[in-house]
Coordinates of C-alpha atoms in Angstrom, one line a residue:
Chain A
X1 CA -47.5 5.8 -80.0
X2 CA -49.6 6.3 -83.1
X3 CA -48.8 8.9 -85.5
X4 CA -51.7 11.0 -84.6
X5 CA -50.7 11.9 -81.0
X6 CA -47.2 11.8 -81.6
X7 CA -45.4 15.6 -81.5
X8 CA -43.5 13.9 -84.9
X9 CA -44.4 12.7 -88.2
X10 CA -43.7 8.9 -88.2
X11 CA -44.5 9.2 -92.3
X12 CA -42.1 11.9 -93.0
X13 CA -38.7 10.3 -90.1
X14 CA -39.7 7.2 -92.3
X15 CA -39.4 9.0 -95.9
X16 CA -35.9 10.3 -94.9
X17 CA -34.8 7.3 -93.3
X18 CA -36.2 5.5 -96.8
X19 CA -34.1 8.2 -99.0
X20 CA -30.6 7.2 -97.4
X21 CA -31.6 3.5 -97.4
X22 CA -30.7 3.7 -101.6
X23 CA -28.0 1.5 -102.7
X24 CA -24.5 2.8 -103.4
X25 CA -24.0 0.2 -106.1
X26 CA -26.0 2.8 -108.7
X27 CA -28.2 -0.3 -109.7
X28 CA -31.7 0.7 -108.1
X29 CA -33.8 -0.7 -105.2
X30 CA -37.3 -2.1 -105.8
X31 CA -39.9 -1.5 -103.2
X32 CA -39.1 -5.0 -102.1
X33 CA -35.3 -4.1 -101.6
X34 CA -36.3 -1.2 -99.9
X35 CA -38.9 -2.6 -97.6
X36 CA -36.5 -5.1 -96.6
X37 CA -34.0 -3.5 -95.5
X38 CA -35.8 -0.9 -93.8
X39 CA -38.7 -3.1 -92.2
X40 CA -41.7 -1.2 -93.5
X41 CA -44.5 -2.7 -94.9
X42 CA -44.7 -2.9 -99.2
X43 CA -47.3 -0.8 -99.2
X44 CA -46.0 2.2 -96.9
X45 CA -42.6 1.7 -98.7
X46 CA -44.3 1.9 -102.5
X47 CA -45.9 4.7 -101.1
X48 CA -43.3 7.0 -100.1
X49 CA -41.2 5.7 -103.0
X50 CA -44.0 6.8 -105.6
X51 CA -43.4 10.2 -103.6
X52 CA -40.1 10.8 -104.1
X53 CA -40.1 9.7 -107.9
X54 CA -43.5 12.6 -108.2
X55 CA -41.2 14.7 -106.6
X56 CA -38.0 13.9 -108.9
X57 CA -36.0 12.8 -106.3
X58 CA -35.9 9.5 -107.5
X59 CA -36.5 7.6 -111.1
X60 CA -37.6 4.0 -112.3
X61 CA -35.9 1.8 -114.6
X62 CA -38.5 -1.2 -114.4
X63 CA -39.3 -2.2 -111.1
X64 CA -36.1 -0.6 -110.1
X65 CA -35.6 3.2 -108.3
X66 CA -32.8 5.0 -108.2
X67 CA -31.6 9.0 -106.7
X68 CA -31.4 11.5 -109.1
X69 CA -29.3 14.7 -109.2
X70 CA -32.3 16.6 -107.3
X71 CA -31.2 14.8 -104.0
X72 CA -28.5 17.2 -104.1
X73 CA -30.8 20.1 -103.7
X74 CA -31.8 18.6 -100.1
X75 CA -28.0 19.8 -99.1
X76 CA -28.2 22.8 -100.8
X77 CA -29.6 25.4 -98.6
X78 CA -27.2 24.1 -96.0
X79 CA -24.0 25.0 -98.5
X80 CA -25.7 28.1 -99.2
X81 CA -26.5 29.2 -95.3
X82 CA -22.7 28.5 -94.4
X83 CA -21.9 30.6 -97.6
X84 CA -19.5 27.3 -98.4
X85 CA -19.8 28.4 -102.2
X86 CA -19.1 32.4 -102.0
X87 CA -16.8 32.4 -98.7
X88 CA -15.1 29.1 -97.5
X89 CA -14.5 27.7 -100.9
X90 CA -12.6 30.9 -102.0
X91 CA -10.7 31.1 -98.6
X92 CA -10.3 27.6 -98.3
X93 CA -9.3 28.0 -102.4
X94 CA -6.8 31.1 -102.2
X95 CA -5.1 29.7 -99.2
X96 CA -5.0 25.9 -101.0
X97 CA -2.8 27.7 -103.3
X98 CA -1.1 29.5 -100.9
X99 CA 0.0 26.3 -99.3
X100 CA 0.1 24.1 -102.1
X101 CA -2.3 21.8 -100.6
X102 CA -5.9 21.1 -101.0
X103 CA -7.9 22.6 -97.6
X104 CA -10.8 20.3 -96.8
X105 CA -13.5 21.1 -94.1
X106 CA -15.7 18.6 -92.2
X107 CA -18.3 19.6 -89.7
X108 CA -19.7 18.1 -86.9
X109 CA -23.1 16.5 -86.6
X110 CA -24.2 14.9 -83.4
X111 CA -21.7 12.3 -83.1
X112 CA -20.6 12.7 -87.5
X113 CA -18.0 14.5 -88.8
X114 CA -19.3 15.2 -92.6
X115 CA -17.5 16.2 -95.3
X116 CA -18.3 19.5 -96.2
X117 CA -15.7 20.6 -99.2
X118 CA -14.4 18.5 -101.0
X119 CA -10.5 18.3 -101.8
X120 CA -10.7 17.2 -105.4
X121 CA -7.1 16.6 -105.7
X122 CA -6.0 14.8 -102.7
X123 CA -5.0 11.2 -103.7
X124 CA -5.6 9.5 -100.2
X125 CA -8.9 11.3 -100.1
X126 CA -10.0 10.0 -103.8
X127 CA -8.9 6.9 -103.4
X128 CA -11.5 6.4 -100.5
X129 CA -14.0 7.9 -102.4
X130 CA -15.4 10.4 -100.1
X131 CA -17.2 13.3 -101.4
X132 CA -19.7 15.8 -99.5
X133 CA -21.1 13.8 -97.1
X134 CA -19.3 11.5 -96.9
X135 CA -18.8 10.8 -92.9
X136 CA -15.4 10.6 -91.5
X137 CA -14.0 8.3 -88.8
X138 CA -13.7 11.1 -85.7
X139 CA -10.7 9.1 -83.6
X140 CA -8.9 7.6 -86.5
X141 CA -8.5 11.1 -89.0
X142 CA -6.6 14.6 -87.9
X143 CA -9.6 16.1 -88.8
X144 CA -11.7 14.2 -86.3
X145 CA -9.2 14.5 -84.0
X146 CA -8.6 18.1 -84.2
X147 CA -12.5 18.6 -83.6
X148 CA -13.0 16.3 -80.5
X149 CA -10.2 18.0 -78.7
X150 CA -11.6 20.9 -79.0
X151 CA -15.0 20.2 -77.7
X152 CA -16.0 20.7 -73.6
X153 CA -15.6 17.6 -71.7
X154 CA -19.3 16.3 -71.6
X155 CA -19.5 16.4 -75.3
X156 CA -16.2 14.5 -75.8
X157 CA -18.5 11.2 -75.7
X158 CA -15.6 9.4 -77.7
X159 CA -12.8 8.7 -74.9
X160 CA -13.4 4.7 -75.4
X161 CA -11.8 5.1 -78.8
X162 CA -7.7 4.1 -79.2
X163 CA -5.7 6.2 -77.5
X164 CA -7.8 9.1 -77.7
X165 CA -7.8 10.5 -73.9
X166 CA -3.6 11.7 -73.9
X167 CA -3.7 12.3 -77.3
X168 CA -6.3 14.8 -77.1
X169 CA -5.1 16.7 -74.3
X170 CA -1.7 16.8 -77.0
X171 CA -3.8 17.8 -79.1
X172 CA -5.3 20.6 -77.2
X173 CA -2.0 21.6 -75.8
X174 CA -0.2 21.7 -80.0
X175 CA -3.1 23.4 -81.2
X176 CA -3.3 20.8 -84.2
X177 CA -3.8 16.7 -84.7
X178 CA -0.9 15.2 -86.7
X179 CA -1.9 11.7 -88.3
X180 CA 1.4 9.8 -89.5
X181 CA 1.5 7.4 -92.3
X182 CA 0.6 4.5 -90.2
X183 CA -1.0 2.2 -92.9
X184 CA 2.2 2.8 -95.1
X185 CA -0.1 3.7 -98.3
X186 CA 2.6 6.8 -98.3
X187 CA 0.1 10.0 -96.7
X188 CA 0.0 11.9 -93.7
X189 CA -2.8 14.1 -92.8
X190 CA -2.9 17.2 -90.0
X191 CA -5.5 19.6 -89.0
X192 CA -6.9 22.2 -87.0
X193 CA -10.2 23.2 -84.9
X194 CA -12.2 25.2 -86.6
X195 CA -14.8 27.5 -84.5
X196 CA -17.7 29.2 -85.0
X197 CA -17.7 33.2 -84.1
X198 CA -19.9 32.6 -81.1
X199 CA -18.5 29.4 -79.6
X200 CA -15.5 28.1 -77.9
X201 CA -16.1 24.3 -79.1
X202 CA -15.1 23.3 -82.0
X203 CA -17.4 22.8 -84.8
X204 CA -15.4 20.8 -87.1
X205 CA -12.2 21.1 -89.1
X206 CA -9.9 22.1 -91.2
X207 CA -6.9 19.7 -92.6
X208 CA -4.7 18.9 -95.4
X209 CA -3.7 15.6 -96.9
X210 CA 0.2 15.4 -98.1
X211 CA 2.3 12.8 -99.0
X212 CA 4.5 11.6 -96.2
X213 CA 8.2 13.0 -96.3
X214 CA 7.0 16.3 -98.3
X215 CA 7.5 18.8 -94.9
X216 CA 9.6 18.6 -92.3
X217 CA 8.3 19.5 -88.8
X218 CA 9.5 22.8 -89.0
X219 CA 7.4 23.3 -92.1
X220 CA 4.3 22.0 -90.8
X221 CA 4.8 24.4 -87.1
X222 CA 6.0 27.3 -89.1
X223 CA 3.9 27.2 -92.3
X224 CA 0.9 24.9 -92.8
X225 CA -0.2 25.0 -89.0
X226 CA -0.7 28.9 -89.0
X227 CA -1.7 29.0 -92.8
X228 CA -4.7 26.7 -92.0
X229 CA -5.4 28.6 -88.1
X230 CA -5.4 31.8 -90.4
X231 CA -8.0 30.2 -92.7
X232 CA -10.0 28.6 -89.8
X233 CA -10.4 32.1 -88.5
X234 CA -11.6 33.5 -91.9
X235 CA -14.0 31.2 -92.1
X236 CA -15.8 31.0 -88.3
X237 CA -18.5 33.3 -89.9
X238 CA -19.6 31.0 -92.2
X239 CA -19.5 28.2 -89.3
Chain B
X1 CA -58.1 14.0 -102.6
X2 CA -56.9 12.8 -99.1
X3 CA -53.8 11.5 -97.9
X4 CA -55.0 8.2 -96.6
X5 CA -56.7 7.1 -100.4
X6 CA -53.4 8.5 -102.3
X7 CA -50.8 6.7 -103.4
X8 CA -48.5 9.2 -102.1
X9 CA -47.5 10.8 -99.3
X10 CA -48.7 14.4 -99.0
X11 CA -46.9 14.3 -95.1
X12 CA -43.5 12.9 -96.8
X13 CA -44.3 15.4 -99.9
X14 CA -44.5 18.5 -97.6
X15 CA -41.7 17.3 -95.6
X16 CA -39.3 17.6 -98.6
X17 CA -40.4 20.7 -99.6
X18 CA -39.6 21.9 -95.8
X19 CA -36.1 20.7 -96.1
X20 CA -35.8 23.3 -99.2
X21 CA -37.9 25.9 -97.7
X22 CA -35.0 26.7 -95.0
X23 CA -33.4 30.4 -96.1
X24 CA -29.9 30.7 -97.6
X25 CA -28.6 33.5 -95.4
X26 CA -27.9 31.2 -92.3
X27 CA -29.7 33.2 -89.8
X28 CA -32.7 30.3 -89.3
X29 CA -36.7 30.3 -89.9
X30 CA -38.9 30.3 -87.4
X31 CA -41.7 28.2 -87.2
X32 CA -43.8 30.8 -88.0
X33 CA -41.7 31.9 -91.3
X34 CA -42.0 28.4 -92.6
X35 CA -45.6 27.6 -92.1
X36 CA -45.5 31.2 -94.3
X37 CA -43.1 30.4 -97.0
X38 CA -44.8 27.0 -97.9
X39 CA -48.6 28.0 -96.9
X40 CA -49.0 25.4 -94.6
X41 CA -50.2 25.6 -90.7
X42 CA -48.4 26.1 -88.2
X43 CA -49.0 22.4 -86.1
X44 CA -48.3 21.2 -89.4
X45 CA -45.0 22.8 -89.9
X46 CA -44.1 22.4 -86.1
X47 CA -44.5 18.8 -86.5
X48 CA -42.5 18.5 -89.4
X49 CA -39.8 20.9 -88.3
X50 CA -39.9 19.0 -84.8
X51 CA -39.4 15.7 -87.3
X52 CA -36.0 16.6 -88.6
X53 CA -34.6 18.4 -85.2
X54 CA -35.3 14.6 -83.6
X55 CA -33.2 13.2 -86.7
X56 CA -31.0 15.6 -86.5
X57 CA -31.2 17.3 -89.8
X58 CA -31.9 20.7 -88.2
X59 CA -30.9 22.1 -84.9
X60 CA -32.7 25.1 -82.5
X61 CA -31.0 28.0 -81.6
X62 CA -33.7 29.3 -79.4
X63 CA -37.0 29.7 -81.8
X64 CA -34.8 29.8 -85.0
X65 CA -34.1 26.5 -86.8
X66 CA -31.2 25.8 -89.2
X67 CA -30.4 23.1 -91.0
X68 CA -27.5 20.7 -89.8
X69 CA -24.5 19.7 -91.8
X70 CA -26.2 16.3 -91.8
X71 CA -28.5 17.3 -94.7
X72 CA -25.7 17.0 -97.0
X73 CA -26.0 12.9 -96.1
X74 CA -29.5 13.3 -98.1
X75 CA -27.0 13.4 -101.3
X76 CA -24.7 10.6 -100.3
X77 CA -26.0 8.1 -102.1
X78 CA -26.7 9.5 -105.1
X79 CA -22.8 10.5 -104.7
X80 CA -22.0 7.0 -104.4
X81 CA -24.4 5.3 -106.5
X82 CA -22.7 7.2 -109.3
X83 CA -19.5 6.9 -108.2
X84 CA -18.5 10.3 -108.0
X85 CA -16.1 10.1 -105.0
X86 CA -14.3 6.8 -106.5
X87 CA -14.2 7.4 -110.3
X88 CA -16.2 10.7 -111.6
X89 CA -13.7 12.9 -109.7
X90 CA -10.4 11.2 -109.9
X91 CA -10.7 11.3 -114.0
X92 CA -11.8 14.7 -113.8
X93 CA -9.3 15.9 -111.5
X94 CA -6.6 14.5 -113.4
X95 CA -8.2 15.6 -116.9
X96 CA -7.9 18.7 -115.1
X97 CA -4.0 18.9 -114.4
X98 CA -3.8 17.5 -118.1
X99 CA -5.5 20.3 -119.2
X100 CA -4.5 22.6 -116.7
X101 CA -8.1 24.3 -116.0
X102 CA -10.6 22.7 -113.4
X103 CA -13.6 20.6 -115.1
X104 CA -17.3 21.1 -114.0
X105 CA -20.0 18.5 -114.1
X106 CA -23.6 18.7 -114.4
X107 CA -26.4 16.7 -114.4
X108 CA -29.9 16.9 -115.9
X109 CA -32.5 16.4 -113.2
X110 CA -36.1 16.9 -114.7
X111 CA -35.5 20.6 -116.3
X112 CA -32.8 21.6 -114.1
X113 CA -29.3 20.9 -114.4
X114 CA -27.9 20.5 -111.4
X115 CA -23.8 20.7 -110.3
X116 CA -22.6 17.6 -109.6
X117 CA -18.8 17.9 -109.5
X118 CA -18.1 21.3 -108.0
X119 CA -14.6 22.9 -109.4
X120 CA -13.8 24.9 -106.5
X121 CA -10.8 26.6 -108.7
X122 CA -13.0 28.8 -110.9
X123 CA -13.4 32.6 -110.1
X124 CA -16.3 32.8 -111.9
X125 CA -17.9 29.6 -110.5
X126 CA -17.1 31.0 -106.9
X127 CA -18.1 34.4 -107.5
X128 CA -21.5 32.9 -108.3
X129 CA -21.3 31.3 -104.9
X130 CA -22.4 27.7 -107.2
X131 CA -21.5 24.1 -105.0
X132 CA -23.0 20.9 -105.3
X133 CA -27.0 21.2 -106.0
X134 CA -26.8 24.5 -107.3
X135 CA -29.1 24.9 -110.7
X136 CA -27.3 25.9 -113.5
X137 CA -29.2 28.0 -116.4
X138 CA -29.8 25.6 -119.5
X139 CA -29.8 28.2 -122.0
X140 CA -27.1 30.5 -120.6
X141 CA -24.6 28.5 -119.7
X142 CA -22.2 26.4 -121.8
X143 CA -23.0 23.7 -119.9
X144 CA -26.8 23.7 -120.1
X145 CA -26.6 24.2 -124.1
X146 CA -24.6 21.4 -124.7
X147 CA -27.0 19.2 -122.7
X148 CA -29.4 20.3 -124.9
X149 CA -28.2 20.3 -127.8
X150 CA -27.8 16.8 -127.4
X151 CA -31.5 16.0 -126.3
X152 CA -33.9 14.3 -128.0
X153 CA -36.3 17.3 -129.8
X154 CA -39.7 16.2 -127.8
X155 CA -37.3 16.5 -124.9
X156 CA -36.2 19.6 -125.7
X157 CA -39.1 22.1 -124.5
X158 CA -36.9 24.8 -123.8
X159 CA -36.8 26.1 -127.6
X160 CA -38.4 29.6 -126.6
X161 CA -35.4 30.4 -124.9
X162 CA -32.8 32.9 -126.1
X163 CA -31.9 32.0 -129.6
X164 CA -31.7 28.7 -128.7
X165 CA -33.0 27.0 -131.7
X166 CA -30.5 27.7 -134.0
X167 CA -27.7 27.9 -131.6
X168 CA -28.4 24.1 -130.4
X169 CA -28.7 22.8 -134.3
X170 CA -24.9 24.4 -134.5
X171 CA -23.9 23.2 -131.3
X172 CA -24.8 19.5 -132.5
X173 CA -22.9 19.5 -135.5
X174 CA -20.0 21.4 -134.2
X175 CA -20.0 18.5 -130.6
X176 CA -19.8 21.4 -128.1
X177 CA -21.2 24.7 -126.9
X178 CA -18.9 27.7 -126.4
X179 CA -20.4 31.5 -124.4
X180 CA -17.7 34.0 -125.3
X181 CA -17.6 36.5 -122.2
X182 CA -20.9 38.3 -123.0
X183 CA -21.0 39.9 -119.2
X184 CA -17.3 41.2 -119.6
X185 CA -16.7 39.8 -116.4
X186 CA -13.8 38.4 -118.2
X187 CA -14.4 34.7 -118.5
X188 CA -15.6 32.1 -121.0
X189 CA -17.0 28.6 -121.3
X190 CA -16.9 25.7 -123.0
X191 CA -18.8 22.4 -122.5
X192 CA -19.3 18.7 -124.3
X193 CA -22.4 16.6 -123.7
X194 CA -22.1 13.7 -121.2
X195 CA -23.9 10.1 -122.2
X196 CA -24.7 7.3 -120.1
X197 CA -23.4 3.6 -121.4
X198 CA -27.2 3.2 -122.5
X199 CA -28.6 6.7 -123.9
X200 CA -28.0 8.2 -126.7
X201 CA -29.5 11.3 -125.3
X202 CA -27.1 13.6 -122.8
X203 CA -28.0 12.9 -119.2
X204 CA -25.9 16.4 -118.5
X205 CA -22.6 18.1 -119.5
X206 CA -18.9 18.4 -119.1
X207 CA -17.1 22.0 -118.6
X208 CA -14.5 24.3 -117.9
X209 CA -14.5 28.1 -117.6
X210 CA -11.5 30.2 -118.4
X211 CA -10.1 33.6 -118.7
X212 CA -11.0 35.6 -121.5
X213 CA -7.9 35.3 -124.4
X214 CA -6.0 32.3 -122.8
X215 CA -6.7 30.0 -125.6
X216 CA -7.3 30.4 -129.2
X217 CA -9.3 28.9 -131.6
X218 CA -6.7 25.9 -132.7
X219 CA -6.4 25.2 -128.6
X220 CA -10.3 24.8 -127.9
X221 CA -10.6 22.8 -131.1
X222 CA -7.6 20.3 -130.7
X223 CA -7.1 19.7 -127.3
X224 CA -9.5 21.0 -125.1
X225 CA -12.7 19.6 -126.7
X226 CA -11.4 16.3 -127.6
X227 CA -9.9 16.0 -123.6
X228 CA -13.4 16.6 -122.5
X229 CA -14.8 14.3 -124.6
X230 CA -12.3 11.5 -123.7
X231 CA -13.2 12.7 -120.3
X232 CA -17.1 12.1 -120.9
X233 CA -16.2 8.8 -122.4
X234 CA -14.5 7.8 -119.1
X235 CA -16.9 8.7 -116.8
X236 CA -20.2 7.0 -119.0
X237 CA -20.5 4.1 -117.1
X238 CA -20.9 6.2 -113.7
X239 CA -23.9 8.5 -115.3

């Protein structure tokens, strides 16, 4: 299949597979690097990386490129259409308060469940280092958890993963995924399904972080469970 | 000029500007409205729009396209790369409870300053519906003038803005930039430049926004400003 003939743009699936190919390490890629890792050819590589940097996406130090802050605008219109800036992160902020916990949201993509706000203050969550975008493991978080029980059968392409099968239909039963402390670094992390206002999958969720032995159970079923239901409804028409 | 004799990408160009052409109110473009928006044709814009549904940056809900929550990977790296999840917002957030008001960060991208650290706490910050990869206003905003201010002058090419000349030689001698509540919306801010380890010139700023009359003169000077300058120290080797 050549480009020509092809219903896609090779050029352009190759441009965006190029921009997330960039180091984490904050020390730059040369073409090289890049061309490497991503099996192009130097030249095609040079040539969307010259793109990018006339574009301001990315800047040279030497032979070296690096992302710049405009990358961010890429996500932008996404935040924007979901109204995550004027409605979610003032629920999501009031209702933090309310419960005295930071609400985080993660949506999924395809098989992904990204980070979509960001719970500055949660500890576990810092000490990962995820921020927006950041993907997050769908059988091993309540968050993930909470969202895959909540999807239709044929979606729920994830049953291989450990213990997932009875504890989703727990899941779905409670209404909420409860993670214990189970690597004893001292958190505990639940969440619910959050919907959109015309579907009956879940799209993501919505979850807290706390430190373990800060709520009792009655706390979390009487309290946090329905605080963050409450919020997940506020929010569906954003979602 | 063609795209073949370039040396960049006018395919991988158009594509990006795609990804930003997509409308904030979450109700999806058309083919049709984005061949419009960006003036390009329509096989053209089906091709590229067809591009990112097949990578799963946008999704179909009949003819309307919107973008996925996937787009907000796009930003990852630059995320990581400065270490925003792992060290930028761990000092920040607990500069924050130090200081008891939530603080902003903002990066210089080209002639935009762009949010970087969002700090989902502010009223006014939410009100303005601002999250990651929003554009701030340089000469407007606290934040934006204290960038400036601390640019080198053949850098600094936004001197025809309001008053600005003047007000940036004070806000260099004084360290930081203060906008008293000029809307009467009730809030004010208050911002110190951010450095890299190597630059002497800001690569972006360092805020907070609070109510009107919460702090006087003697609180800004002597422990706000100096936190958020021990704050911008901290973070250097991240920007």
């Amino acid at each position: 299949m050549t480009e020509a003939d092809s219903e896609i743009s090779l050029t352009f699936a190759r441009g965006l597979a190029l921009l997330r190919a960039f180091d984490a390490d904050g020390k730059g890629m040369t073409v090289a690097d890049l061309a490497r890792r991503l099996d192009y050819t130097r030249a095609a590589t040079r040539r969307l990386v010259r793109t990018l940097e006339m574009a301001g996406y990315v800047t040279a130090d030497g032979t070296r490129y690096m992302l710049t802050p405009l990358v961010l605008k890429l996500g932008l219109g996404f935040l924007q259409s979901r109204s995550i800036g004027r409605l979610v992160g003032p629920v999501l902020h009031g209702e933090s308060l309310a419960l005295g916990e930071p609400i985080s949201l993660a949506l999924l993509s395809g098989r992904e469940l990204v980070y979509v706000v960001h719970a500055p203050t949660s500890a576990k969550i810092e000490t990962a280092g995820y921020t927006i975008g950041s993907s997050l493991p769908l059988t091993a978080t309540a968050m993930g958890q909470a969202t895959l029980a909540f999807r239709h059968a044929p979606d729920l392409s994830v049953q291989d993963g450990p213990g997932t099968d009875q504890g989703l239909a727990t899941i779905r039963a409670r209404g909420f995924a409860h993670v214990p402390d189970t690597d004893g670094k001292g958190f505990c992390a639940i969440a619910v399904p959050a919907f959109g206002l015309d579907t009956d999958a879940a799209v993501g969720a919505l979850g807290i972080v706390y430190p373990n032995g800060r709520y009792g159970t009655d706390h979390l079923l009487d309290v946090i469970v329905p605080n963050l239901q409450k919020c997940a409804r506020y929010i569906a028409m954003a979602l």
